[in-house]
Amino acid sequence: MSVLLIRKYPDPILKKKALPVEEIDGELQVLIDDMIETMHSAPGIGLAAPQVGVSKRVIVVDVSSREESQPLLVLINPEIVRAEGKVASEEGCLSVPGYVSTIERAERVVVKGLDREGRPLEIEASGLLSRALQHEIDHLEGVLFVDRMSPIKREFFRKRYLRRQKAVV
Ligand code: GNR
Ligand code: NI
């Protein structure tokens, strides 16, 4: 297993819509294991394949450090089939280091997809798991949490982030 490099905003791969997985093979299993290791080492509560440079519809989510009794989830070709309610909460992203913002999202979601063996899976989620699932599925559409901020907040963010990035490099 290896810890992969996490792509950072404004890397263009983060804006691309990821392609559905057509074959669940050994190569995909290696990717999934590397994504899990990368997420844990970051540490983060979720990771989407485009964040490690692979434009495929695969996500991993592990909120067990913050919410008990939630097992590690691997989802291939995940889709939100139901969304209810609205809730605003603070959000960050490993691809946008150093920033958090309050983002409004659905309170509860039902997500379906395939597990790493290709078996159909349906998950009902609320709380942090619901938020993490929506955040990761956004990544597969090329959407970052900063794209969900108001235009004014986003412009402030963009300028500050790019200025700070220049200062670091
Ligand atoms: O580690 C993460 N924490 C987090 C906190 C609130 C809402 C979403 C997240 S996901 C983030 C990891 C990440 O960037 N996944 O794409
Ligand atoms: Ni993210």
CSV table of C-alpha atoms and ligand atoms in Angstrom, one decimal:
chain,number,residue,atom,x,y,z
A,1,MET,CA,0.0,0.0,0.0
A,2,SER,CA,1.2,3.5,-0.6
A,3,VAL,CA,0.3,7.1,0.5
A,4,LEU,CA,-0.6,8.9,-2.7
A,5,LEU,CA,-0.1,12.6,-3.5
A,6,ILE,CA,-3.2,14.7,-2.9
A,7,ARG,CA,-3.9,17.1,-5.7
A,8,LYS,CA,-4.5,20.7,-4.5
A,9,TYR,CA,-6.8,23.4,-5.8
A,10,PRO,CA,-6.5,24.8,-8.6
A,11,ASP,CA,-5.3,21.5,-10.1
A,12,PRO,CA,-7.5,21.0,-13.2
A,13,ILE,CA,-8.3,17.4,-12.5
A,14,LEU,CA,-10.4,18.6,-9.5
A,15,LYS,CA,-12.7,20.3,-12.0
A,16,LYS,CA,-13.3,17.3,-14.2
A,17,LYS,CA,-16.3,15.0,-14.1
A,18,ALA,CA,-15.0,11.5,-13.2
A,19,LEU,CA,-15.8,8.5,-15.4
A,20,PRO,CA,-17.8,5.5,-14.1
A,21,VAL,CA,-15.9,2.4,-13.2
A,22,GLU,CA,-16.6,-0.4,-15.7
A,23,GLU,CA,-14.4,-3.1,-14.3
A,24,ILE,CA,-13.7,-4.0,-10.7
A,25,ASP,CA,-10.3,-5.6,-11.1
A,26,GLY,CA,-7.0,-5.9,-9.2
A,27,GLU,CA,-5.8,-2.5,-10.3
A,28,LEU,CA,-8.9,-1.0,-8.8
A,29,GLN,CA,-8.4,-2.9,-5.5
A,30,VAL,CA,-4.9,-1.4,-5.3
A,31,LEU,CA,-6.3,2.1,-5.9
A,32,ILE,CA,-8.9,1.6,-3.1
A,33,ASP,CA,-6.3,0.4,-0.6
A,34,ASP,CA,-4.0,3.3,-1.5
A,35,MET,CA,-6.9,5.7,-1.1
A,36,ILE,CA,-7.8,4.4,2.3
A,37,GLU,CA,-4.1,4.7,3.4
A,38,THR,CA,-3.9,8.2,2.0
A,39,MET,CA,-7.1,9.3,3.7
A,40,HIS,CA,-6.0,7.9,7.1
A,41,SER,CA,-2.5,9.3,6.9
A,42,ALA,CA,-3.8,12.8,5.9
A,43,PRO,CA,-5.9,12.5,8.2
A,44,GLY,CA,-9.3,13.0,6.6
A,45,ILE,CA,-12.8,11.5,6.9
A,46,GLY,CA,-13.2,10.9,3.2
A,47,LEU,CA,-11.4,10.9,-0.2
A,48,ALA,CA,-12.4,10.8,-3.8
A,49,ALA,CA,-10.3,9.2,-6.6
A,50,PRO,CA,-9.8,12.5,-8.5
A,51,GLN,CA,-8.0,13.9,-5.4
A,52,VAL,CA,-5.2,11.4,-6.0
A,53,GLY,CA,-5.2,12.0,-9.8
A,54,VAL,CA,-7.5,9.2,-10.9
A,55,SER,CA,-10.6,10.5,-12.7
A,56,LYS,CA,-12.8,7.5,-11.8
A,57,ARG,CA,-16.0,7.3,-9.7
A,58,VAL,CA,-14.6,5.8,-6.5
A,59,ILE,CA,-14.9,7.3,-2.9
A,60,VAL,CA,-13.8,6.1,0.5
A,61,VAL,CA,-15.3,7.5,3.7
A,62,ASP,CA,-14.4,6.9,7.3
A,63,VAL,CA,-16.0,9.0,10.0
A,64,SER,CA,-15.3,6.4,12.8
A,65,SER,CA,-12.8,8.8,14.5
A,66,ARG,CA,-15.6,11.3,15.1
A,67,GLU,CA,-18.8,9.2,15.1
A,68,GLU,CA,-18.8,5.7,16.6
A,69,SER,CA,-20.3,2.7,14.9
A,70,GLN,CA,-19.8,4.0,11.4
A,71,PRO,CA,-17.6,1.5,9.5
A,72,LEU,CA,-15.2,2.4,6.7
A,73,LEU,CA,-17.1,2.8,3.5
A,74,VAL,CA,-15.9,2.1,-0.1
A,75,LEU,CA,-18.3,3.1,-2.8
A,76,ILE,CA,-17.9,2.6,-6.5
A,77,ASN,CA,-20.2,4.7,-8.9
A,78,PRO,CA,-22.1,6.2,-5.9
A,79,GLU,CA,-25.3,8.1,-6.5
A,80,ILE,CA,-27.5,10.2,-4.3
A,81,VAL,CA,-31.0,8.7,-4.7
A,82,ARG,CA,-32.8,10.7,-2.0
A,83,ALA,CA,-32.0,14.0,-0.2
A,84,GLU,CA,-34.0,15.6,2.6
A,85,GLY,CA,-33.8,18.7,4.8
A,86,LYS,CA,-31.1,21.3,4.9
A,87,VAL,CA,-28.3,21.9,7.4
A,88,ALA,CA,-25.3,24.3,7.5
A,89,SER,CA,-22.0,23.1,9.0
A,90,GLU,CA,-18.3,23.8,8.8
A,91,GLU,CA,-16.5,22.0,6.0
A,92,GLY,CA,-12.9,21.6,4.8
A,93,CYS,CA,-11.2,19.7,2.1
A,94,LEU,CA,-7.8,18.0,1.8
A,95,SER,CA,-7.5,19.6,-1.7
A,96,VAL,CA,-8.0,23.1,-0.3
A,97,PRO,CA,-5.7,23.0,2.7
A,98,GLY,CA,-6.0,25.7,5.4
A,99,TYR,CA,-9.6,26.8,4.6
A,100,VAL,CA,-12.9,26.0,6.2
A,101,SER,CA,-16.3,27.4,5.4
A,102,THR,CA,-19.9,26.9,6.5
A,103,ILE,CA,-21.7,25.1,3.7
A,104,GLU,CA,-25.4,24.2,3.5
A,105,ARG,CA,-26.2,20.6,2.5
A,106,ALA,CA,-29.0,18.1,2.6
A,107,GLU,CA,-29.5,16.8,6.2
A,108,ARG,CA,-30.2,13.2,5.2
A,109,VAL,CA,-29.3,11.3,2.1
A,110,VAL,CA,-29.7,7.8,0.7
A,111,VAL,CA,-26.7,6.8,-1.4
A,112,LYS,CA,-26.5,3.8,-3.6
A,113,GLY,CA,-23.5,2.3,-5.3
A,114,LEU,CA,-21.3,-0.8,-5.4
A,115,ASP,CA,-19.0,-2.0,-2.6
A,116,ARG,CA,-15.4,-3.0,-3.5
A,117,GLU,CA,-16.5,-6.5,-4.4
A,118,GLY,CA,-19.1,-5.1,-6.8
A,119,ARG,CA,-22.1,-5.9,-4.6
A,120,PRO,CA,-24.9,-3.3,-4.6
A,121,LEU,CA,-25.0,-1.2,-1.5
A,122,GLU,CA,-27.5,1.4,-0.2
A,123,ILE,CA,-26.6,3.7,2.7
A,124,GLU,CA,-28.9,6.0,4.7
A,125,ALA,CA,-27.0,8.7,6.3
A,126,SER,CA,-27.3,11.8,8.5
A,127,GLY,CA,-24.9,13.9,10.4
A,128,LEU,CA,-21.2,13.9,9.5
A,129,LEU,CA,-21.5,10.8,7.3
A,130,SER,CA,-24.2,12.4,5.2
A,131,ARG,CA,-22.0,15.5,4.8
A,132,ALA,CA,-18.9,13.5,3.9
A,133,LEU,CA,-20.8,11.4,1.3
A,134,GLN,CA,-22.2,14.6,-0.4
A,135,HIS,CA,-18.7,16.2,-0.3
A,136,GLU,CA,-17.1,13.1,-1.9
A,137,ILE,CA,-19.8,12.7,-4.6
A,138,ASP,CA,-19.3,16.4,-5.4
A,139,HIS,CA,-15.6,15.7,-6.1
A,140,LEU,CA,-16.7,13.1,-8.7
A,141,GLU,CA,-18.7,15.9,-10.5
A,142,GLY,CA,-15.7,18.3,-10.4
A,143,VAL,CA,-17.3,20.3,-7.6
A,144,LEU,CA,-15.4,21.6,-4.6
A,145,PHE,CA,-16.9,23.0,-1.4
A,146,VAL,CA,-15.7,26.4,-2.4
A,147,ASP,CA,-18.0,26.2,-5.5
A,148,ARG,CA,-20.9,26.0,-3.0
A,149,MET,CA,-19.9,29.3,-1.2
A,150,SER,CA,-21.7,32.5,-2.2
A,151,PRO,CA,-20.0,34.2,-5.2
A,152,ILE,CA,-18.7,37.0,-2.9
A,153,LYS,CA,-17.2,34.6,-0.4
A,154,ARG,CA,-15.7,32.5,-3.2
A,155,GLU,CA,-14.0,35.5,-4.8
A,156,PHE,CA,-12.5,36.5,-1.4
A,157,PHE,CA,-11.4,32.9,-0.9
A,158,ARG,CA,-9.8,32.6,-4.4
A,159,LYS,CA,-7.8,35.8,-4.1
A,160,ARG,CA,-6.6,35.0,-0.6
A,161,TYR,CA,-5.8,31.3,-1.4
A,162,LEU,CA,-3.8,32.0,-4.5
A,163,ARG,CA,-1.9,34.8,-2.8
A,164,ARG,CA,-1.1,32.5,0.1
A,165,GLN,CA,-0.1,29.7,-2.2
A,166,LYS,CA,2.4,32.0,-4.0
A,167,ALA,CA,3.8,33.0,-0.6
A,168,VAL,CA,4.4,29.3,0.3
A,169,VAL,CA,5.9,28.2,-3.0
B,1,GNR,O1,-11.3,15.4,6.0
B,1,GNR,C1,-12.3,16.0,5.6
B,1,GNR,N1,-13.2,16.6,6.5
B,1,GNR,C2,-14.4,17.1,6.2
B,1,GNR,C3,-15.1,17.8,7.2
B,1,GNR,C4,-16.3,18.4,6.9
B,1,GNR,C5,-16.9,18.1,5.7
B,1,GNR,C6,-16.3,17.4,4.7
B,1,GNR,C7,-15.0,16.8,5.0
B,1,GNR,S1,-14.2,15.8,3.8
B,1,GNR,C8,-12.6,16.1,4.2
B,1,GNR,C9,-11.7,15.2,3.4
B,1,GNR,C10,-11.8,15.5,1.9
B,1,GNR,O2,-11.4,16.6,1.4
B,1,GNR,N2,-12.5,14.7,1.1
B,1,GNR,O3,-12.7,15.0,-0.2
B,2,NI,NI,-12.6,17.1,-0.4
